[in-house]
Coordinates of C-alpha atoms in Angstrom, one line a residue:
Chain A
M1397 CA -6.0 18.1 10.9
T1398 CA -5.4 17.4 7.2
R1399 CA -7.5 18.5 4.3
V1400 CA -9.0 15.8 2.1
S1401 CA -10.9 16.0 -1.1
V1402 CA -12.7 12.8 -2.0
K1403 CA -15.4 11.8 -4.5
V1404 CA -17.8 9.3 -2.9
D1405 CA -20.6 7.7 -4.9
G1406 CA -20.5 10.5 -7.4
T1407 CA -20.5 13.4 -4.9
N1408 CA -17.4 15.6 -4.1
Y1409 CA -16.6 16.2 -0.5
E1410 CA -14.0 18.5 1.1
D1411 CA -13.2 17.9 4.8
E1412 CA -10.7 18.5 7.5
V1413 CA -9.9 15.1 9.1
E1414 CA -7.5 13.8 11.7
P1415 CA -4.8 11.7 10.0
R1416 CA -5.7 8.7 12.1
L1417 CA -9.3 8.6 10.8
L1418 CA -10.0 5.4 9.0
L1419 CA -11.8 5.5 5.7
I1420 CA -14.6 3.4 7.0
H1421 CA -15.2 5.8 9.9
Y1422 CA -15.1 8.8 7.5
L1423 CA -17.7 7.2 5.3
R1424 CA -20.0 6.2 8.1
D1425 CA -19.6 8.9 10.7
R1426 CA -18.8 11.9 8.6
L1427 CA -20.7 11.3 5.4
G1428 CA -23.4 9.2 7.0
L1429 CA -23.0 6.4 4.4
T1430 CA -23.8 3.6 6.8
G1431 CA -24.5 1.1 4.0
T1432 CA -20.9 -0.1 4.5
P1433 CA -20.6 -1.9 7.9
V1434 CA -17.8 -2.4 10.3
G1435 CA -17.3 -6.1 10.7
C1436 CA -14.3 -7.5 12.4
D1437 CA -12.3 -4.2 12.6
T1438 CA -9.1 -6.4 12.0
S1439 CA -9.1 -6.6 8.2
N1440 CA -10.2 -10.2 8.3
C1441 CA -13.9 -10.2 7.3
G1442 CA -14.1 -7.9 4.3
A1443 CA -17.6 -6.5 5.3
C1444 CA -16.2 -2.9 4.9
T1445 CA -15.0 -3.5 1.4
V1446 CA -15.4 -0.5 -0.9
D1447 CA -13.9 0.5 -4.2
L1448 CA -11.1 3.0 -4.2
D1449 CA -9.9 4.3 -7.5
G1450 CA -11.0 1.2 -9.3
E1451 CA -9.8 -1.5 -6.9
S1452 CA -11.5 -3.2 -4.0
V1453 CA -10.0 -2.3 -0.6
K1454 CA -10.9 -3.0 3.0
S1455 CA -11.9 0.5 4.2
C1456 CA -10.9 -0.4 7.8
S1457 CA -7.3 -0.7 6.5
V1458 CA -7.1 2.6 4.6
L1459 CA -6.8 6.1 6.2
A1460 CA -9.1 8.7 4.9
V1461 CA -6.1 10.9 4.1
Q1462 CA -4.8 8.1 1.8
A1463 CA -8.0 8.4 -0.2
D1464 CA -7.3 12.2 -0.7
G1465 CA -7.9 13.1 -4.4
G1466 CA -9.4 9.7 -5.0
E1467 CA -12.8 8.3 -5.9
V1468 CA -14.7 5.9 -3.6
T1469 CA -17.6 3.8 -4.6
T1470 CA -19.6 2.1 -1.8
V1471 CA -22.4 -0.4 -2.1
Q1472 CA -24.8 2.6 -1.9
G1473 CA -23.4 4.1 -5.1
L1474 CA -24.1 1.1 -7.3
A1475 CA -27.8 1.4 -8.1
G1476 CA -28.9 3.8 -10.9
E1477 CA -30.3 7.2 -10.2
D1478 CA -33.8 5.8 -10.3
G1479 CA -32.8 3.3 -7.7
E1480 CA -32.6 0.4 -10.1
W1481 CA -30.2 -2.3 -8.9
T1482 CA -27.3 -3.6 -10.9
G1483 CA -27.4 -7.1 -12.3
L1484 CA -25.1 -8.2 -9.4
Q1485 CA -27.4 -6.8 -6.8
R1486 CA -30.4 -8.3 -8.4
A1487 CA -28.6 -11.7 -8.6
F1488 CA -27.9 -11.5 -4.8
H1489 CA -31.6 -10.9 -4.2
E1490 CA -32.9 -13.5 -6.6
R1491 CA -30.5 -16.2 -5.6
H1492 CA -31.0 -15.6 -1.9
A1493 CA -27.3 -14.9 -1.4
L1494 CA -27.8 -13.4 2.1
Q1495 CA -29.2 -14.4 5.4
C1496 CA -28.4 -11.8 8.0
G1497 CA -27.0 -9.5 5.3
Y1498 CA -24.1 -8.1 7.3
C1499 CA -21.4 -9.4 4.8
T1500 CA -23.5 -8.5 1.8
P1501 CA -22.1 -5.0 1.0
G1502 CA -18.5 -6.4 1.1
M1503 CA -19.4 -9.5 -0.9
I1504 CA -21.0 -7.4 -3.6
M1505 CA -18.1 -5.0 -3.8
A1506 CA -15.6 -7.9 -3.9
A1507 CA -17.6 -9.7 -6.5
R1508 CA -17.9 -6.6 -8.6
D1509 CA -14.1 -6.2 -8.5
L1510 CA -13.8 -9.8 -9.7
L1511 CA -16.3 -9.5 -12.6
R1512 CA -14.6 -6.3 -13.8
D1513 CA -11.4 -8.3 -14.2
N1514 CA -12.9 -11.6 -15.2
P1515 CA -16.4 -11.3 -16.6
T1516 CA -17.0 -15.1 -16.8
P1517 CA -15.3 -16.6 -13.8
T1518 CA -15.5 -20.3 -12.8
S1519 CA -17.0 -21.3 -9.5
D1520 CA -13.5 -21.8 -8.2
E1521 CA -12.3 -18.4 -9.3
V1522 CA -15.3 -16.8 -7.5
R1523 CA -14.4 -18.6 -4.3
H1524 CA -10.8 -17.4 -4.5
A1525 CA -11.9 -13.9 -5.3
L1526 CA -14.1 -13.9 -2.2
E1527 CA -11.5 -15.4 0.1
G1528 CA -11.1 -12.2 2.0
N1529 CA -14.9 -11.9 2.8
L1530 CA -16.4 -13.9 5.5
C1531 CA -20.1 -14.9 5.8
R1532 CA -20.9 -16.3 9.3
C1533 CA -24.4 -17.5 8.2
T1534 CA -22.4 -20.0 6.0
G1535 CA -24.2 -18.7 2.9
Y1536 CA -21.3 -19.2 0.6
Q1537 CA -23.2 -21.6 -1.8
N1538 CA -25.8 -19.0 -2.8
I1539 CA -23.3 -16.2 -2.9
V1540 CA -21.2 -18.1 -5.4
R1541 CA -24.3 -19.0 -7.4
A1542 CA -25.4 -15.3 -7.4
V1543 CA -22.0 -14.1 -8.7
L1544 CA -22.0 -16.8 -11.4
A1545 CA -25.6 -15.8 -12.3
A1546 CA -24.6 -12.2 -12.5
S1547 CA -21.9 -13.1 -15.0
G1548 CA -24.6 -14.6 -17.2
Q1549 CA -23.7 -18.2 -16.5
E1550 CA -26.4 -20.8 -16.0
V1551 CA -26.2 -22.2 -12.5
G1552 CA -28.2 -24.9 -10.7
T1553 CA -30.2 -24.1 -7.7
Chain B
M483 CA -10.8 0.4 17.1
I484 CA -9.2 3.8 16.5
P485 CA -5.5 4.3 16.0
P486 CA -3.6 6.6 18.4
A487 CA -3.1 10.1 17.1
F488 CA -0.1 10.9 14.9
E489 CA 1.3 13.6 12.7
Y490 CA 1.1 12.8 9.0
A491 CA 3.5 13.6 6.2
R492 CA 3.0 12.8 2.5
P493 CA 6.4 13.4 0.8
A494 CA 6.4 13.8 -3.0
D495 CA 9.8 12.1 -3.6
V496 CA 12.3 9.8 -1.9
D497 CA 14.6 12.6 -0.8
E498 CA 11.8 14.4 1.0
A499 CA 10.7 11.1 2.6
V500 CA 14.2 10.5 3.9
R501 CA 14.5 14.0 5.3
A502 CA 11.2 13.6 7.1
L503 CA 12.4 10.3 8.6
A504 CA 15.8 11.8 9.6
D505 CA 14.1 14.8 11.3
A506 CA 11.7 12.5 13.3
G507 CA 14.4 10.2 14.7
E508 CA 13.1 6.9 15.9
E509 CA 9.5 8.1 16.4
A510 CA 8.5 7.8 12.7
K511 CA 6.9 4.9 10.8
V512 CA 6.8 4.6 7.1
L513 CA 3.3 3.9 5.7
A514 CA 3.5 1.9 2.4
G515 CA 0.3 0.1 1.6
G516 CA -0.7 0.0 5.2
Q517 CA -2.0 -3.5 5.3
S518 CA 0.3 -4.4 8.2
L519 CA 0.8 -1.0 9.8
L520 CA -2.8 0.0 10.0
P521 CA -3.9 -3.1 11.9
L522 CA -0.9 -2.5 14.3
L523 CA -2.1 1.0 14.8
R524 CA -5.7 0.0 15.3
L525 CA -4.7 -2.6 17.9
R526 CA -2.5 0.0 19.5
L527 CA 0.6 -2.1 19.2
A528 CA 2.5 0.9 17.6
F529 CA 2.6 4.5 18.7
P530 CA 4.5 6.5 16.1
E531 CA 4.6 10.3 16.5
L532 CA 4.9 10.7 12.7
V533 CA 3.5 8.5 9.9
V534 CA 5.4 9.1 6.6
D535 CA 3.0 8.1 3.7
V536 CA 5.2 7.1 0.7
G537 CA 2.1 6.1 -1.3
R538 CA 2.3 9.0 -3.7
I539 CA 6.0 8.6 -4.7
A540 CA 5.8 7.4 -8.3
E541 CA 9.5 6.5 -8.5
L542 CA 9.0 3.8 -6.0
R543 CA 6.6 1.8 -8.2
G544 CA 7.2 -0.4 -11.2
V545 CA 9.5 -3.2 -12.5
R546 CA 12.5 -3.0 -14.7
E547 CA 15.3 -5.2 -15.9
D548 CA 18.9 -4.5 -15.1
G549 CA 21.1 -7.0 -16.8
D550 CA 20.7 -10.3 -15.0
S551 CA 18.6 -8.8 -12.3
L552 CA 15.0 -7.7 -12.0
V553 CA 14.5 -4.5 -10.1
I554 CA 11.1 -4.0 -8.4
G555 CA 10.2 -0.7 -6.8
A556 CA 9.4 -1.1 -3.1
M557 CA 5.9 0.4 -3.5
T558 CA 4.9 -2.0 -6.2
T559 CA 1.6 -3.6 -5.0
H560 CA 1.2 -7.3 -4.7
H561 CA -1.6 -7.0 -7.3
D562 CA 0.9 -5.4 -9.8
V563 CA 3.7 -7.9 -9.0
I564 CA 1.4 -10.9 -9.8
R565 CA 0.4 -9.4 -13.1
D566 CA 3.8 -8.0 -14.2
P567 CA 5.1 -9.8 -17.3
L568 CA 8.7 -9.3 -16.3
V569 CA 8.1 -10.8 -12.9
R570 CA 6.3 -13.7 -14.3
R571 CA 9.1 -14.4 -16.8
H572 CA 12.1 -13.9 -14.6
A573 CA 11.0 -14.3 -11.0
G574 CA 8.2 -16.8 -11.2
L575 CA 8.6 -17.8 -7.5
L576 CA 7.8 -14.3 -6.4
A577 CA 4.7 -14.1 -8.6
A578 CA 3.4 -17.5 -7.4
A579 CA 4.0 -16.7 -3.7
T580 CA 2.6 -13.2 -4.0
A581 CA -0.7 -14.7 -5.4
T582 CA -1.1 -16.5 -2.1
V583 CA -0.7 -13.4 0.1
A584 CA -3.9 -12.5 2.1
D585 CA -6.8 -11.8 -0.3
P586 CA -7.5 -9.6 -3.4
A587 CA -8.4 -6.4 -1.4
V588 CA -5.3 -6.6 0.7
R589 CA -3.2 -7.3 -2.4
H590 CA -4.5 -4.2 -4.0
R591 CA -3.0 -2.1 -1.3
G592 CA -0.1 -4.1 0.2
T593 CA 3.3 -3.7 -1.3
L594 CA 6.4 -5.9 -1.8
G595 CA 8.6 -3.4 0.0
G596 CA 6.2 -2.9 2.9
S597 CA 6.0 -6.7 3.4
L598 CA 9.8 -7.0 3.5
A599 CA 10.4 -4.0 5.7
H600 CA 7.7 -5.3 8.1
A601 CA 10.0 -8.3 8.5
D602 CA 7.3 -10.6 9.8
P603 CA 8.7 -14.2 9.7
A604 CA 5.1 -15.4 9.1
G605 CA 4.9 -13.2 6.0
D606 CA 5.3 -15.1 2.7
L607 CA 7.6 -12.8 0.8
P608 CA 10.6 -12.5 3.1
A609 CA 11.4 -16.2 2.7
V610 CA 10.9 -15.9 -1.0
V611 CA 13.3 -13.0 -1.4
L612 CA 15.7 -14.9 0.9
A613 CA 15.5 -18.0 -1.3
M614 CA 16.0 -15.9 -4.4
D615 CA 19.2 -14.4 -2.9
G616 CA 17.7 -11.0 -3.4
E617 CA 19.2 -7.7 -2.4
L618 CA 17.4 -4.7 -0.8
V619 CA 18.3 -1.2 -1.6
A620 CA 17.8 1.4 1.1
Q621 CA 18.2 5.2 0.8
G622 CA 19.2 7.3 3.8
P623 CA 20.6 10.8 4.3
A624 CA 24.1 9.6 3.2
G625 CA 22.8 7.9 0.0
R626 CA 22.0 4.4 -1.1
R627 CA 23.2 1.1 0.2
T628 CA 22.5 -2.5 -0.9
I629 CA 21.7 -5.1 1.8
P630 CA 21.7 -8.8 0.9
A631 CA 18.5 -10.5 2.0
R632 CA 20.6 -12.8 4.3
Q633 CA 21.5 -9.7 6.3
F634 CA 18.3 -7.8 6.0
F635 CA 16.1 -9.8 8.4
V636 CA 17.5 -9.2 11.8
D637 CA 14.9 -10.4 14.3
Y638 CA 11.1 -10.6 14.8
L639 CA 9.6 -7.6 13.0
Q640 CA 13.1 -6.1 12.8
S641 CA 15.0 -5.4 9.6
A642 CA 18.5 -3.9 9.0
L643 CA 16.9 -0.6 8.0
E644 CA 18.0 2.4 10.1
P645 CA 15.2 4.6 11.3
D646 CA 16.2 7.3 8.7
E647 CA 16.4 4.8 5.8
L648 CA 13.7 4.0 3.3
L649 CA 13.6 0.7 1.4
V650 CA 13.4 1.9 -2.3
E651 CA 13.8 -1.2 -4.4
V652 CA 14.3 -5.0 -4.4
R653 CA 16.8 -6.6 -6.7
L654 CA 16.3 -10.2 -7.7
P655 CA 18.7 -12.3 -9.8
K656 CA 16.7 -13.6 -12.7
T657 CA 15.8 -17.3 -12.3
D658 CA 14.9 -18.1 -15.9
G659 CA 15.0 -21.9 -16.3
W660 CA 14.6 -22.6 -12.6
G661 CA 11.6 -24.6 -11.4
F662 CA 9.8 -23.0 -8.5
H663 CA 7.0 -23.6 -6.0
Y664 CA 5.7 -21.9 -2.8
E665 CA 3.9 -24.3 -0.5
K666 CA 2.1 -23.0 2.5
F667 CA -0.1 -24.4 5.2
H668 CA -2.7 -22.2 6.8
R669 CA -6.0 -22.7 8.5
V670 CA -8.1 -20.5 6.2
A671 CA -7.3 -18.9 2.8
Q672 CA -6.4 -15.4 4.0
A673 CA -4.6 -16.4 7.3
W674 CA -0.9 -16.2 7.9
A675 CA 1.2 -19.2 7.0
I676 CA 1.6 -21.6 10.0
V677 CA 4.6 -22.7 7.9
G678 CA 5.6 -22.0 4.3
V679 CA 8.3 -23.3 2.1
A680 CA 9.7 -21.5 -1.0
A681 CA 11.7 -23.8 -3.3
L682 CA 13.8 -23.0 -6.4
V683 CA 15.4 -25.9 -8.3
R684 CA 17.8 -25.9 -11.2
R685 CA 17.9 -29.3 -12.9
D686 CA 20.6 -30.7 -15.1
N687 CA 20.1 -34.1 -16.9
G688 CA 17.2 -35.0 -14.7
R689 CA 19.0 -34.4 -11.5
V690 CA 18.9 -31.5 -9.1
A691 CA 21.9 -29.3 -9.8
E692 CA 21.2 -26.6 -7.3
A693 CA 18.3 -26.0 -4.9
R694 CA 17.4 -23.1 -2.7
V695 CA 14.8 -23.5 0.0
G696 CA 13.4 -20.6 2.1
L697 CA 11.3 -21.2 5.2
T698 CA 8.4 -19.0 6.4
N699 CA 7.6 -18.9 10.1
M700 CA 10.2 -21.3 11.3
G701 CA 12.0 -18.8 13.6
T702 CA 12.1 -15.1 14.4
T703 CA 13.3 -14.4 10.8
P704 CA 12.8 -16.1 7.5
L705 CA 15.4 -18.9 7.1
R706 CA 17.1 -21.0 4.5
A707 CA 16.9 -24.8 4.9
T708 CA 20.7 -25.1 4.3
A709 CA 21.0 -28.8 5.2
T710 CA 18.2 -29.7 2.8
E711 CA 19.7 -27.5 0.1
E712 CA 23.0 -29.4 0.4
A713 CA 21.3 -32.8 0.6
L714 CA 19.4 -32.0 -2.6
A715 CA 22.4 -31.6 -4.8
G716 CA 22.4 -34.5 -7.2
A717 CA 19.0 -35.8 -6.2
G718 CA 17.6 -37.7 -9.1
D719 CA 14.2 -39.0 -8.0
A720 CA 11.4 -38.4 -5.5
D721 CA 12.9 -40.7 -2.9
A722 CA 16.1 -38.7 -2.8
V723 CA 14.1 -35.4 -2.5
A724 CA 12.1 -36.9 0.4
R725 CA 15.3 -37.9 2.2
A726 CA 16.7 -34.4 1.7
A727 CA 13.5 -32.8 3.0
E728 CA 13.9 -34.7 6.3
S729 CA 16.5 -32.1 7.4
A730 CA 14.3 -29.1 6.5
A731 CA 13.8 -28.1 10.2
V732 CA 17.5 -28.5 11.2
A733 CA 18.8 -25.4 12.9
T734 CA 15.3 -23.7 13.1
Q735 CA 13.6 -22.3 16.2
P736 CA 9.9 -22.3 15.4
S737 CA 7.6 -20.6 17.8
R738 CA 4.7 -21.9 19.8
D739 CA 1.3 -20.2 19.4
T740 CA -2.4 -21.1 19.3
S741 CA -1.9 -22.6 15.8
A742 CA 1.0 -24.9 16.3
S743 CA 3.7 -26.3 18.6
P744 CA 7.4 -26.1 17.6
E745 CA 7.3 -29.8 17.0
Y746 CA 4.3 -29.6 14.7
R747 CA 5.9 -26.7 12.8
A748 CA 9.1 -28.8 12.3
H749 CA 6.9 -31.6 11.0
L750 CA 5.2 -29.2 8.6
A751 CA 8.5 -27.9 7.4
R752 CA 9.7 -31.4 6.4
V753 CA 6.4 -32.3 4.7
L754 CA 6.0 -28.9 2.9
A755 CA 9.7 -28.9 1.9
K756 CA 9.2 -32.3 0.2
R757 CA 6.1 -31.1 -1.6
A758 CA 7.6 -27.7 -2.6
V759 CA 10.8 -29.2 -3.9
L760 CA 9.1 -32.0 -5.8
A761 CA 6.8 -29.5 -7.5
A762 CA 9.7 -27.2 -8.3
A763 CA 11.7 -30.0 -9.7
G764 CA 8.8 -31.3 -11.8
M765 CA 9.1 -34.6 -10.0
G766 CA 5.7 -34.3 -8.2

C-alpha cells in the first residue's frame, strides 16, 4: 500500500491505496464521487475525463498514486457552493447538448480545458479539442453549439 | 479492468531510478506518462513486478539548445513539446507531428521519451525522430550512452534500451530552413495511424536538395523510405515528387490487421509520401 494525499473538488483526502488503483476507481469507489463515469475503460472515450493539476486527463489512464500531492477537479466540483452551475454547464443544459448523458461529464471537463486555453474557439477548434471524447448518441452538433455558446459566441440553433 | 498488482517506486532523480531498475532486473517497467503502459497493464498484456514512476524527476523535463542540436528531456509531455518555442523554431516536424498524437487529454500526460521507448511502430513520433536523424541518450549503471535513432528501434515494442537503462533525453539536429510535413491516415481522430509519413525537405534553387522520409506502421519498427529519399534528390516539380513517392513502400514489411492489408498499407505509403513531400517542399 502507498500513502496518497489528494485534494478533490476542494476537499483534502489522505488514503492508503494499492499502487495499481486507477484514479477513476479511487474517485468512484473510495471517495464515492460517481459523477465521473467509466466509459470504455480503454482510454478511447473520454467519459472519465477529470482535471488534474490544471490539465484534463483521462482518469482511467492515471494511477491514484500519480495524483499524490495533486489537485483533482471532477464535474461534481464545478458548481458553486449554492449549487449554481457554471456557464458551461448551463450552456449544455440550454442547448440540449446531451441525450443519454453518459459522455457529458467528460465533454464538460474537456470543453472546460479548451476554454481555459482558448476563450473564444472556432467551431473547428472545439471539434479538435473534443476529439478524445466520444458521444454515441451522435449529439456532437449540440455539444459544439453549447461550447461556443458558453464562450459567449452567438450560434445558430 | 484492473491492472495486475505491482510494487511501486517513485525515484527523486535519475540515479535513483537507474538503481531501482538495476535492482529489479528484467521485472521492472518505467512509468513515464503512462498513456501506453497503463492501457497495457489494464488489458493485462504486461505483468511487471515493479513500476518505476519517473514522473517526478524534474531534470527529465524541458527543452534546451546545444549548438546545432535541440535537446528535449524524455519526460517532456506532448502538450509541452507542441507549445515549446525552441521546438517550433528548430524542430517544426516534431511539433507538427506531436499535435496529431491521440487527443488533448492524452497529450497532457504522454511524453516524448515514453512514446519512443515504447517503440510502437504505429506511434507517430518514432518515425519522426528517425526522419530527423535524432539521437537518444540513455543512462544506466555505467553512465550515459548515445544511441542513433537508426539503431534504437529494434523490433515491435522493443528498443535498444537495456532493462537497467533509462531514456533521459532526445537530441535532434536543428532543421531550420527545412520544409516539413507529417501526413497520417487513420479512421478516427484519436486512433493509431494506419500509415503515417514524416517528410523533411531542404530545397535549393527550387529543387529538392535533400529529403528524408520516415514511415509509421510500415513494419515492426519505424522505417526510412530510402529509395524515395534517393529518387527525390534533384526533383524540381510535383511530377518528379510523385515518381519518387512510387518507391515509398520498397523494402517495407507492413502488417495485416483489421484496419488494412499489407497491400493497402503499401498503397497508403505511396500516396501519403507524395502528399507529405509535396507539402514539405512547398509544391503542394
